[in-house]
Amino acid sequence: MLEGKAVIVTGAGRGIGRDIALMMASRGAKVIVNDLGGAADGDGADATPAQEVVNEIKAAGGEAVANFGNVAKIEDANAMYEQSMDEFGTIDVVVNNAGILRDVIFHKMTEQEWDSVIAVHLKGSFNMAQAVAKQFKMQASGCFLNFTSTSGLIGNFGQANYSAAKMGIVGLSKSLALDMARFNVRSNCIAPFAWSRLIGTIPAKTEAEKARVERIKEMTPAKIAPLCVALADPTCETTGQIFCIRNNEIFLMSQPRPIRSVHRAEGWTPETVRDHAIPAMKASFHELERSGDVFSWDPI
């Protein structure tokens, strides 16, 4: 499926990224295995994880080189592009998978905790896309696979920084799909359900939380890779979409759209909005909620 193609996979030393890199290589891709080798919160660095994945790919007969750059730095993103061109003579797919977590309830969140997560997830995805965009345009082909999360699509406790970054990636991916379509460049988002060391950092104190963690452990990172390879296949024309994958299920997520409108010929005042528009909207929302089309209007 990917014979002769070059792929950059960020955050590929462990977990989901590792399995994506291995499967891309198994389908003929030449892989830049990027991983800073930091801890789950982004601190530190270690060349071992990326190099171990490269060794595994080579042992299976594939081609791969390691990269230890930080996606949050534009110069490191540019270096990954240059490395792919130097080593493989091409770049065809970028998988924006690298990420960190610094979970904390919002009123206790520091600016540094906000900035560091935004920098790796959202700015890192921008940096990687920016590094290869001109090459994709020149060769009139290319594919972006951007990792979002249901924490961004729906929201999650204690993850305002991560949720904002992941929803930002959706906007970035959709805009890339629109801006680059005339150059035959595709961009899609994937929201994975899979056990990883990042998920392992989420506290589980109650019995219900512990049971949920055990269920997530059954969703191995390897389950995510087939969707990535399929979307990277140059014969795939899909673009601008958001997919979720949970164990053996693949979901296509709906796009944001109006679900109810109200009109008032004489215009609106704050009082008429409060007394008429919002109740009408809420009634429509609950009707859709009962049908399973939307999530709850009321706070959880």
PDB file of C-alpha atoms in Angstrom:
ATOM      1  CA  MET A   1       0.000   0.000   0.000  1.00  0.00           C
ATOM      2  CA  LEU A   2       2.834   2.411   0.813  1.00  0.00           C
ATOM      3  CA  GLU A   3       5.712   1.040  -1.240  1.00  0.00           C
ATOM      4  CA  GLY A   4       8.262   3.781  -1.926  1.00  0.00           C
ATOM      5  CA  LYS A   5       6.521   6.322   0.312  1.00  0.00           C
ATOM      6  CA  ALA A   6       8.241   8.157   3.158  1.00  0.00           C
ATOM      7  CA  VAL A   7       6.393   8.734   6.428  1.00  0.00           C
ATOM      8  CA  ILE A   8       7.208  10.834   9.480  1.00  0.00           C
ATOM      9  CA  VAL A   9       5.564   9.550  12.652  1.00  0.00           C
ATOM     10  CA  THR A  10       5.981  11.830  15.666  1.00  0.00           C
ATOM     11  CA  GLY A  11       5.886  10.388  19.159  1.00  0.00           C
ATOM     12  CA  ALA A  12       6.707   7.012  17.605  1.00  0.00           C
ATOM     13  CA  GLY A  13       8.922   5.583  20.334  1.00  0.00           C
ATOM     14  CA  ARG A  14       6.098   4.137  22.379  1.00  0.00           C
ATOM     15  CA  GLY A  15       2.393   3.330  22.398  1.00  0.00           C
ATOM     16  CA  ILE A  16       0.186   4.341  19.488  1.00  0.00           C
ATOM     17  CA  GLY A  17       2.995   6.002  17.525  1.00  0.00           C
ATOM     18  CA  ARG A  18       5.206   2.924  17.777  1.00  0.00           C
ATOM     19  CA  ASP A  19       2.522   0.649  16.349  1.00  0.00           C
ATOM     20  CA  ILE A  20       1.760   3.106  13.562  1.00  0.00           C
ATOM     21  CA  ALA A  21       5.440   3.259  12.583  1.00  0.00           C
ATOM     22  CA  LEU A  22       5.731  -0.544  12.590  1.00  0.00           C
ATOM     23  CA  MET A  23       2.631  -1.050  10.451  1.00  0.00           C
ATOM     24  CA  MET A  24       3.551   1.734   8.028  1.00  0.00           C
ATOM     25  CA  ALA A  25       6.911  -0.004   7.524  1.00  0.00           C
ATOM     26  CA  SER A  26       5.235  -3.407   7.126  1.00  0.00           C
ATOM     27  CA  ARG A  27       3.276  -1.959   4.183  1.00  0.00           C
ATOM     28  CA  GLY A  28       6.415  -0.704   2.437  1.00  0.00           C
ATOM     29  CA  ALA A  29       6.859   2.809   3.862  1.00  0.00           C
ATOM     30  CA  LYS A  30      10.232   4.269   4.793  1.00  0.00           C
ATOM     31  CA  VAL A  31       9.794   5.763   8.242  1.00  0.00           C
ATOM     32  CA  ILE A  32      11.274   8.655  10.194  1.00  0.00           C
ATOM     33  CA  VAL A  33      10.697   7.484  13.764  1.00  0.00           C
ATOM     34  CA  ASN A  34      10.527  10.667  15.816  1.00  0.00           C
ATOM     35  CA  ASP A  35      10.508  10.661  19.589  1.00  0.00           C
ATOM     36  CA  LEU A  36      12.053  13.099  22.032  1.00  0.00           C
ATOM     37  CA  GLY A  37      11.951  10.352  24.632  1.00  0.00           C
ATOM     38  CA  GLY A  38      10.536  12.572  27.356  1.00  0.00           C
ATOM     39  CA  ALA A  39       8.335  11.628  30.272  1.00  0.00           C
ATOM     40  CA  ALA A  40       4.540  11.727  30.025  1.00  0.00           C
ATOM     41  CA  ASP A  41       4.619  15.403  31.078  1.00  0.00           C
ATOM     42  CA  GLY A  42       7.246  16.226  28.443  1.00  0.00           C
ATOM     43  CA  ASP A  43      10.235  16.544  30.759  1.00  0.00           C
ATOM     44  CA  GLY A  44      13.559  14.906  29.925  1.00  0.00           C
ATOM     45  CA  ALA A  45      14.828  13.198  26.794  1.00  0.00           C
ATOM     46  CA  ASP A  46      15.973   9.692  25.862  1.00  0.00           C
ATOM     47  CA  ALA A  47      17.089   8.422  22.453  1.00  0.00           C
ATOM     48  CA  THR A  48      16.375   4.788  23.358  1.00  0.00           C
ATOM     49  CA  PRO A  49      12.640   4.492  22.482  1.00  0.00           C
ATOM     50  CA  ALA A  50      12.961   5.840  18.919  1.00  0.00           C
ATOM     51  CA  GLN A  51      16.093   3.823  18.216  1.00  0.00           C
ATOM     52  CA  GLU A  52      14.490   0.615  19.468  1.00  0.00           C
ATOM     53  CA  VAL A  53      11.583   1.063  17.040  1.00  0.00           C
ATOM     54  CA  VAL A  54      14.032   1.707  14.185  1.00  0.00           C
ATOM     55  CA  ASN A  55      15.908  -1.468  15.100  1.00  0.00           C
ATOM     56  CA  GLU A  56      12.654  -3.421  15.126  1.00  0.00           C
ATOM     57  CA  ILE A  57      11.662  -2.126  11.686  1.00  0.00           C
ATOM     58  CA  LYS A  58      15.081  -2.930  10.241  1.00  0.00           C
ATOM     59  CA  ALA A  59      15.046  -6.405  11.784  1.00  0.00           C
ATOM     60  CA  ALA A  60      11.791  -7.045   9.892  1.00  0.00           C
ATOM     61  CA  GLY A  61      13.396  -5.941   6.621  1.00  0.00           C
ATOM     62  CA  GLY A  62      12.071  -2.377   6.546  1.00  0.00           C
ATOM     63  CA  GLU A  63      13.724   1.029   6.259  1.00  0.00           C
ATOM     64  CA  ALA A  64      13.723   3.552   9.094  1.00  0.00           C
ATOM     65  CA  VAL A  65      15.848   6.207  10.753  1.00  0.00           C
ATOM     66  CA  ALA A  66      15.501   7.722  14.193  1.00  0.00           C
ATOM     67  CA  ASN A  67      14.868  11.364  14.997  1.00  0.00           C
ATOM     68  CA  PHE A  68      14.996  12.831  18.492  1.00  0.00           C
ATOM     69  CA  GLY A  69      13.609  16.307  17.783  1.00  0.00           C
ATOM     70  CA  ASN A  70      10.992  18.265  19.695  1.00  0.00           C
ATOM     71  CA  VAL A  71       7.899  18.978  17.562  1.00  0.00           C
ATOM     72  CA  ALA A  72       7.265  22.140  19.589  1.00  0.00           C
ATOM     73  CA  LYS A  73      10.353  23.689  17.950  1.00  0.00           C
ATOM     74  CA  ILE A  74       9.959  24.754  14.328  1.00  0.00           C
ATOM     75  CA  GLU A  75      13.648  24.159  13.638  1.00  0.00           C
ATOM     76  CA  ASP A  76      13.292  20.536  14.771  1.00  0.00           C
ATOM     77  CA  ALA A  77      10.223  20.081  12.553  1.00  0.00           C
ATOM     78  CA  ASN A  78      12.151  21.469   9.580  1.00  0.00           C
ATOM     79  CA  ALA A  79      15.021  19.125  10.393  1.00  0.00           C
ATOM     80  CA  MET A  80      12.652  16.140  10.209  1.00  0.00           C
ATOM     81  CA  TYR A  81      11.535  17.182   6.740  1.00  0.00           C
ATOM     82  CA  GLU A  82      15.141  17.642   5.630  1.00  0.00           C
ATOM     83  CA  GLN A  83      16.107  14.284   7.129  1.00  0.00           C
ATOM     84  CA  SER A  84      13.376  12.535   5.156  1.00  0.00           C
ATOM     85  CA  MET A  85      14.475  14.202   1.934  1.00  0.00           C
ATOM     86  CA  ASP A  86      18.145  13.397   2.599  1.00  0.00           C
ATOM     87  CA  GLU A  87      17.552   9.784   3.641  1.00  0.00           C
ATOM     88  CA  PHE A  88      14.654   8.784   1.395  1.00  0.00           C
ATOM     89  CA  GLY A  89      14.428  11.482  -1.267  1.00  0.00           C
ATOM     90  CA  THR A  90      10.764  12.147  -0.541  1.00  0.00           C
ATOM     91  CA  ILE A  91       8.135  12.855   2.122  1.00  0.00           C
ATOM     92  CA  ASP A  92       4.590  11.676   1.575  1.00  0.00           C
ATOM     93  CA  VAL A  93       2.833  11.314   4.934  1.00  0.00           C
ATOM     94  CA  VAL A  94       3.053  13.124   8.269  1.00  0.00           C
ATOM     95  CA  VAL A  95       1.464  11.541  11.339  1.00  0.00           C
ATOM     96  CA  ASN A  96       1.072  14.149  14.093  1.00  0.00           C
ATOM     97  CA  ASN A  97       0.900  11.839  17.101  1.00  0.00           C
ATOM     98  CA  ALA A  98       3.354  13.328  19.620  1.00  0.00           C
ATOM     99  CA  GLY A  99       1.777  14.512  22.857  1.00  0.00           C
ATOM    100  CA  ILE A 100       2.121  15.135  26.569  1.00  0.00           C
ATOM    101  CA  LEU A 101      -0.292  15.501  29.475  1.00  0.00           C
ATOM    102  CA  ARG A 102      -0.286  17.941  32.354  1.00  0.00           C
ATOM    103  CA  ASP A 103      -3.704  17.330  33.846  1.00  0.00           C
ATOM    104  CA  VAL A 104      -4.979  19.636  36.551  1.00  0.00           C
ATOM    105  CA  ILE A 105      -8.340  21.095  37.483  1.00  0.00           C
ATOM    106  CA  PHE A 106      -8.714  24.412  35.666  1.00  0.00           C
ATOM    107  CA  HIS A 107      -8.675  26.868  38.570  1.00  0.00           C
ATOM    108  CA  LYS A 108      -5.324  25.397  39.653  1.00  0.00           C
ATOM    109  CA  MET A 109      -3.800  25.271  36.160  1.00  0.00           C
ATOM    110  CA  THR A 110      -0.695  27.396  35.642  1.00  0.00           C
ATOM    111  CA  GLU A 111       0.230  29.281  32.513  1.00  0.00           C
ATOM    112  CA  GLN A 112       3.192  26.953  32.058  1.00  0.00           C
ATOM    113  CA  GLU A 113       0.941  23.876  32.253  1.00  0.00           C
ATOM    114  CA  TRP A 114      -1.289  25.431  29.609  1.00  0.00           C
ATOM    115  CA  ASP A 115       1.529  26.565  27.318  1.00  0.00           C
ATOM    116  CA  SER A 116       3.518  23.323  27.401  1.00  0.00           C
ATOM    117  CA  VAL A 117       0.551  21.165  26.335  1.00  0.00           C
ATOM    118  CA  ILE A 118      -0.566  23.598  23.616  1.00  0.00           C
ATOM    119  CA  ALA A 119       3.040  23.779  22.354  1.00  0.00           C
ATOM    120  CA  VAL A 120       3.463  20.045  21.832  1.00  0.00           C
ATOM    121  CA  HIS A 121      -0.002  19.148  20.535  1.00  0.00           C
ATOM    122  CA  LEU A 122      -1.284  22.154  18.597  1.00  0.00           C
ATOM    123  CA  LYS A 123       1.864  24.102  17.755  1.00  0.00           C
ATOM    124  CA  GLY A 124       3.697  20.840  17.128  1.00  0.00           C
ATOM    125  CA  SER A 125       1.075  19.799  14.585  1.00  0.00           C
ATOM    126  CA  PHE A 126       1.338  23.219  12.935  1.00  0.00           C
ATOM    127  CA  ASN A 127       5.131  23.030  12.878  1.00  0.00           C
ATOM    128  CA  MET A 128       5.157  19.638  11.190  1.00  0.00           C
ATOM    129  CA  ALA A 129       2.525  20.673   8.641  1.00  0.00           C
ATOM    130  CA  GLN A 130       4.353  23.919   7.910  1.00  0.00           C
ATOM    131  CA  ALA A 131       7.652  22.072   7.454  1.00  0.00           C
ATOM    132  CA  VAL A 132       6.336  19.876   4.627  1.00  0.00           C
ATOM    133  CA  ALA A 133       3.539  21.992   3.097  1.00  0.00           C
ATOM    134  CA  LYS A 134       5.653  23.522   0.309  1.00  0.00           C
ATOM    135  CA  GLN A 135       7.019  20.114  -0.643  1.00  0.00           C
ATOM    136  CA  PHE A 136       3.509  18.636  -0.729  1.00  0.00           C
ATOM    137  CA  LYS A 137       2.390  21.537  -2.915  1.00  0.00           C
ATOM    138  CA  MET A 138       5.328  21.126  -5.301  1.00  0.00           C
ATOM    139  CA  GLN A 139       4.836  17.381  -5.720  1.00  0.00           C
ATOM    140  CA  ALA A 140       1.003  17.711  -5.825  1.00  0.00           C
ATOM    141  CA  SER A 141       0.487  14.981  -3.256  1.00  0.00           C
ATOM    142  CA  GLY A 142       0.660  14.371   0.476  1.00  0.00           C
ATOM    143  CA  CYS A 143      -1.254  13.239   3.515  1.00  0.00           C
ATOM    144  CA  PHE A 144      -1.623  14.598   7.052  1.00  0.00           C
ATOM    145  CA  LEU A 145      -2.929  12.375   9.844  1.00  0.00           C
ATOM    146  CA  ASN A 146      -3.622  14.508  12.903  1.00  0.00           C
ATOM    147  CA  PHE A 147      -4.419  13.055  16.294  1.00  0.00           C
ATOM    148  CA  THR A 148      -7.283  14.622  18.195  1.00  0.00           C
ATOM    149  CA  SER A 149      -9.189  13.242  21.197  1.00  0.00           C
ATOM    150  CA  THR A 150     -12.694  12.910  22.536  1.00  0.00           C
ATOM    151  CA  SER A 151     -11.392  15.168  25.325  1.00  0.00           C
ATOM    152  CA  GLY A 152     -11.370  17.891  22.677  1.00  0.00           C
ATOM    153  CA  LEU A 153     -14.502  16.841  20.809  1.00  0.00           C
ATOM    154  CA  ILE A 154     -16.580  16.457  23.984  1.00  0.00           C
ATOM    155  CA  GLY A 155     -14.504  17.858  26.864  1.00  0.00           C
ATOM    156  CA  ASN A 156     -13.034  16.244  29.957  1.00  0.00           C
ATOM    157  CA  PHE A 157     -12.456  17.057  33.602  1.00  0.00           C
ATOM    158  CA  GLY A 158      -9.011  18.358  34.480  1.00  0.00           C
ATOM    159  CA  GLN A 159      -7.886  18.578  30.856  1.00  0.00           C
ATOM    160  CA  ALA A 160      -8.691  22.102  29.690  1.00  0.00           C
ATOM    161  CA  ASN A 161      -5.202  22.492  28.199  1.00  0.00           C
ATOM    162  CA  TYR A 162      -5.270  19.113  26.440  1.00  0.00           C
ATOM    163  CA  SER A 163      -8.907  19.507  25.337  1.00  0.00           C
ATOM    164  CA  ALA A 164      -8.258  22.950  23.860  1.00  0.00           C
ATOM    165  CA  ALA A 165      -5.186  21.700  22.016  1.00  0.00           C
ATOM    166  CA  LYS A 166      -7.010  18.679  20.622  1.00  0.00           C
ATOM    167  CA  MET A 167     -10.003  20.695  19.432  1.00  0.00           C
ATOM    168  CA  GLY A 168      -7.571  23.175  17.900  1.00  0.00           C
ATOM    169  CA  ILE A 169      -6.034  20.307  15.950  1.00  0.00           C
ATOM    170  CA  VAL A 170      -9.467  19.557  14.466  1.00  0.00           C
ATOM    171  CA  GLY A 171      -9.679  23.123  13.166  1.00  0.00           C
ATOM    172  CA  LEU A 172      -6.122  22.942  11.851  1.00  0.00           C
ATOM    173  CA  SER A 173      -6.760  19.628  10.100  1.00  0.00           C
ATOM    174  CA  LYS A 174      -9.988  20.793   8.468  1.00  0.00           C
ATOM    175  CA  SER A 175      -8.324  24.000   7.281  1.00  0.00           C
ATOM    176  CA  LEU A 176      -5.377  22.028   5.882  1.00  0.00           C
ATOM    177  CA  ALA A 177      -7.860  19.855   3.991  1.00  0.00           C
ATOM    178  CA  LEU A 178      -9.472  22.956   2.465  1.00  0.00           C
ATOM    179  CA  ASP A 179      -6.292  24.945   1.776  1.00  0.00           C
ATOM    180  CA  MET A 180      -4.338  22.046   0.281  1.00  0.00           C
ATOM    181  CA  ALA A 181      -7.099  20.237  -1.636  1.00  0.00           C
ATOM    182  CA  ARG A 182      -6.184  21.855  -4.951  1.00  0.00           C
ATOM    183  CA  PHE A 183      -2.708  20.346  -4.590  1.00  0.00           C
ATOM    184  CA  ASN A 184      -4.097  16.835  -4.037  1.00  0.00           C
ATOM    185  CA  VAL A 185      -3.136  16.940  -0.345  1.00  0.00           C
ATOM    186  CA  ARG A 186      -5.411  15.267   2.200  1.00  0.00           C
ATOM    187  CA  SER A 187      -5.834  15.850   5.938  1.00  0.00           C
ATOM    188  CA  ASN A 188      -7.852  13.823   8.439  1.00  0.00           C
ATOM    189  CA  CYS A 189      -8.196  13.565  12.216  1.00  0.00           C
ATOM    190  CA  ILE A 190      -8.175  10.450  14.372  1.00  0.00           C
ATOM    191  CA  ALA A 191      -9.417  10.274  17.972  1.00  0.00           C
ATOM    192  CA  PRO A 192      -8.092   7.009  19.430  1.00  0.00           C
ATOM    193  CA  PHE A 193      -9.344   4.958  22.345  1.00  0.00           C
ATOM    194  CA  ALA A 194      -6.267   2.990  23.414  1.00  0.00           C
ATOM    195  CA  TRP A 195      -4.222   2.218  26.489  1.00  0.00           C
ATOM    196  CA  SER A 196      -0.979   4.164  26.614  1.00  0.00           C
ATOM    197  CA  ARG A 197       1.375   5.577  29.208  1.00  0.00           C
ATOM    198  CA  LEU A 198      -0.430   8.930  28.905  1.00  0.00           C
ATOM    199  CA  ILE A 199      -3.767   7.320  29.726  1.00  0.00           C
ATOM    200  CA  GLY A 200      -1.990   5.530  32.569  1.00  0.00           C
ATOM    201  CA  THR A 201      -1.272   8.884  34.239  1.00  0.00           C
ATOM    202  CA  ILE A 202      -4.984   9.675  34.692  1.00  0.00           C
ATOM    203  CA  PRO A 203      -5.893   9.059  38.369  1.00  0.00           C
ATOM    204  CA  ALA A 204      -8.283   6.174  39.099  1.00  0.00           C
ATOM    205  CA  LYS A 205      -9.511   6.338  42.690  1.00  0.00           C
ATOM    206  CA  THR A 206     -13.072   5.008  42.727  1.00  0.00           C
ATOM    207  CA  GLU A 207     -14.074   1.469  41.830  1.00  0.00           C
ATOM    208  CA  ALA A 208     -15.918   2.757  38.754  1.00  0.00           C
ATOM    209  CA  GLU A 209     -12.808   4.643  37.595  1.00  0.00           C
ATOM    210  CA  LYS A 210     -10.636   1.573  38.152  1.00  0.00           C
ATOM    211  CA  ALA A 211     -13.070  -0.591  36.186  1.00  0.00           C
ATOM    212  CA  ARG A 212     -12.992   1.914  33.332  1.00  0.00           C
ATOM    213  CA  VAL A 213      -9.193   1.790  33.284  1.00  0.00           C
ATOM    214  CA  GLU A 214      -9.267  -2.001  33.072  1.00  0.00           C
ATOM    215  CA  ARG A 215     -11.612  -1.804  30.080  1.00  0.00           C
ATOM    216  CA  ILE A 216      -9.320   0.710  28.369  1.00  0.00           C
ATOM    217  CA  LYS A 217      -6.352  -1.617  28.896  1.00  0.00           C
ATOM    218  CA  GLU A 218      -8.054  -4.065  26.528  1.00  0.00           C
ATOM    219  CA  MET A 219      -7.895  -1.448  23.756  1.00  0.00           C
ATOM    220  CA  THR A 220      -4.318  -1.953  22.589  1.00  0.00           C
ATOM    221  CA  PRO A 221      -2.433   0.721  20.590  1.00  0.00           C
ATOM    222  CA  ALA A 222      -2.040  -1.738  17.703  1.00  0.00           C
ATOM    223  CA  LYS A 223      -5.780  -1.351  16.988  1.00  0.00           C
ATOM    224  CA  ILE A 224      -5.199   2.241  15.812  1.00  0.00           C
ATOM    225  CA  ALA A 225      -2.568   1.533  13.164  1.00  0.00           C
ATOM    226  CA  PRO A 226      -4.734  -0.083  10.416  1.00  0.00           C
ATOM    227  CA  LEU A 227      -6.901   3.026  10.073  1.00  0.00           C
ATOM    228  CA  CYS A 228      -3.787   5.214   9.806  1.00  0.00           C
ATOM    229  CA  VAL A 229      -2.250   3.069   7.082  1.00  0.00           C
ATOM    230  CA  ALA A 230      -5.518   2.958   5.143  1.00  0.00           C
ATOM    231  CA  LEU A 231      -5.894   6.743   5.261  1.00  0.00           C
ATOM    232  CA  ALA A 232      -2.242   7.150   4.223  1.00  0.00           C
ATOM    233  CA  ASP A 233      -2.748   4.916   1.155  1.00  0.00           C
ATOM    234  CA  PRO A 234      -2.417   7.244  -1.874  1.00  0.00           C
ATOM    235  CA  THR A 235      -5.484   5.648  -3.455  1.00  0.00           C
ATOM    236  CA  CYS A 236      -7.605   6.890  -0.524  1.00  0.00           C
ATOM    237  CA  GLU A 237      -9.451  10.106  -1.392  1.00  0.00           C
ATOM    238  CA  THR A 238     -10.949  10.776   2.058  1.00  0.00           C
ATOM    239  CA  THR A 239     -10.147  14.200   3.498  1.00  0.00           C
ATOM    240  CA  GLY A 240     -11.462  16.679   6.076  1.00  0.00           C
ATOM    241  CA  GLN A 241     -12.963  13.964   8.273  1.00  0.00           C
ATOM    242  CA  ILE A 242     -12.804  13.029  11.966  1.00  0.00           C
ATOM    243  CA  PHE A 243     -12.584   9.366  12.868  1.00  0.00           C
ATOM    244  CA  CYS A 244     -12.721   7.661  16.249  1.00  0.00           C
ATOM    245  CA  ILE A 245     -11.457   4.152  16.764  1.00  0.00           C
ATOM    246  CA  ARG A 246     -12.243   1.992  19.800  1.00  0.00           C
ATOM    247  CA  ASN A 247     -10.936  -1.554  19.873  1.00  0.00           C
ATOM    248  CA  ASN A 248     -12.494  -3.110  16.733  1.00  0.00           C
ATOM    249  CA  GLU A 249     -14.935  -0.258  16.001  1.00  0.00           C
ATOM    250  CA  ILE A 250     -14.301   2.698  13.694  1.00  0.00           C
ATOM    251  CA  PHE A 251     -16.581   5.728  13.982  1.00  0.00           C
ATOM    252  CA  LEU A 252     -17.047   8.611  11.572  1.00  0.00           C
ATOM    253  CA  MET A 253     -17.812  11.683  13.677  1.00  0.00           C
ATOM    254  CA  SER A 254     -20.440  14.208  12.613  1.00  0.00           C
ATOM    255  CA  GLN A 255     -19.371  17.679  11.558  1.00  0.00           C
ATOM    256  CA  PRO A 256     -20.615  20.673  13.573  1.00  0.00           C
ATOM    257  CA  ARG A 257     -23.892  21.872  12.104  1.00  0.00           C
ATOM    258  CA  PRO A 258     -26.947  23.936  13.072  1.00  0.00           C
ATOM    259  CA  ILE A 259     -29.629  21.825  14.735  1.00  0.00           C
ATOM    260  CA  ARG A 260     -32.286  24.494  15.361  1.00  0.00           C
ATOM    261  CA  SER A 261     -32.869  28.131  14.472  1.00  0.00           C
ATOM    262  CA  VAL A 262     -35.404  30.642  15.717  1.00  0.00           C
ATOM    263  CA  HIS A 263     -36.388  33.904  14.017  1.00  0.00           C
ATOM    264  CA  ARG A 264     -38.056  37.016  15.373  1.00  0.00           C
ATOM    265  CA  ALA A 265     -39.132  39.592  12.761  1.00  0.00           C
ATOM    266  CA  GLU A 266     -38.738  42.557  15.113  1.00  0.00           C
ATOM    267  CA  GLY A 267     -35.314  41.427  16.304  1.00  0.00           C
ATOM    268  CA  TRP A 268     -34.167  40.221  19.714  1.00  0.00           C
ATOM    269  CA  THR A 269     -33.705  41.764  23.117  1.00  0.00           C
ATOM    270  CA  PRO A 270     -31.841  40.068  25.983  1.00  0.00           C
ATOM    271  CA  GLU A 271     -35.232  39.353  27.586  1.00  0.00           C
ATOM    272  CA  THR A 272     -36.797  37.733  24.523  1.00  0.00           C
ATOM    273  CA  VAL A 273     -33.661  35.664  23.937  1.00  0.00           C
ATOM    274  CA  ARG A 274     -33.855  34.471  27.548  1.00  0.00           C
ATOM    275  CA  ASP A 275     -37.595  33.835  27.546  1.00  0.00           C
ATOM    276  CA  HIS A 276     -38.134  32.474  24.033  1.00  0.00           C
ATOM    277  CA  ALA A 277     -35.009  31.626  22.029  1.00  0.00           C
ATOM    278  CA  ILE A 278     -33.072  29.693  24.668  1.00  0.00           C
ATOM    279  CA  PRO A 279     -36.085  27.615  25.849  1.00  0.00           C
ATOM    280  CA  ALA A 280     -36.858  26.739  22.214  1.00  0.00           C
ATOM    281  CA  MET A 281     -33.246  25.719  21.617  1.00  0.00           C
ATOM    282  CA  LYS A 282     -33.179  23.668  24.797  1.00  0.00           C
ATOM    283  CA  ALA A 283     -36.390  21.839  23.893  1.00  0.00           C
ATOM    284  CA  SER A 284     -34.933  20.920  20.502  1.00  0.00           C
ATOM    285  CA  PHE A 285     -31.712  19.816  22.139  1.00  0.00           C
ATOM    286  CA  HIS A 286     -33.480  17.476  24.549  1.00  0.00           C
ATOM    287  CA  GLU A 287     -35.472  16.011  21.659  1.00  0.00           C
ATOM    288  CA  LEU A 288     -32.238  15.237  19.830  1.00  0.00           C
ATOM    289  CA  GLU A 289     -30.682  13.974  23.043  1.00  0.00           C
ATOM    290  CA  ARG A 290     -33.447  11.411  23.410  1.00  0.00           C
ATOM    291  CA  SER A 291     -32.769  10.236  19.860  1.00  0.00           C
ATOM    292  CA  GLY A 292     -29.074   9.832  20.673  1.00  0.00           C
ATOM    293  CA  ASP A 293     -27.904  12.482  18.200  1.00  0.00           C
ATOM    294  CA  VAL A 294     -26.287  14.867  20.693  1.00  0.00           C
ATOM    295  CA  PHE A 295     -24.783  14.974  24.149  1.00  0.00           C
ATOM    296  CA  SER A 296     -26.484  16.469  27.186  1.00  0.00           C
ATOM    297  CA  TRP A 297     -27.374  20.148  27.259  1.00  0.00           C
ATOM    298  CA  ASP A 298     -27.253  20.307  31.035  1.00  0.00           C
ATOM    299  CA  PRO A 299     -23.951  20.248  32.965  1.00  0.00           C
ATOM    300  CA  ILE A 300     -22.723  16.738  33.770  1.00  0.00           C
TER     301      ILE A 300
END
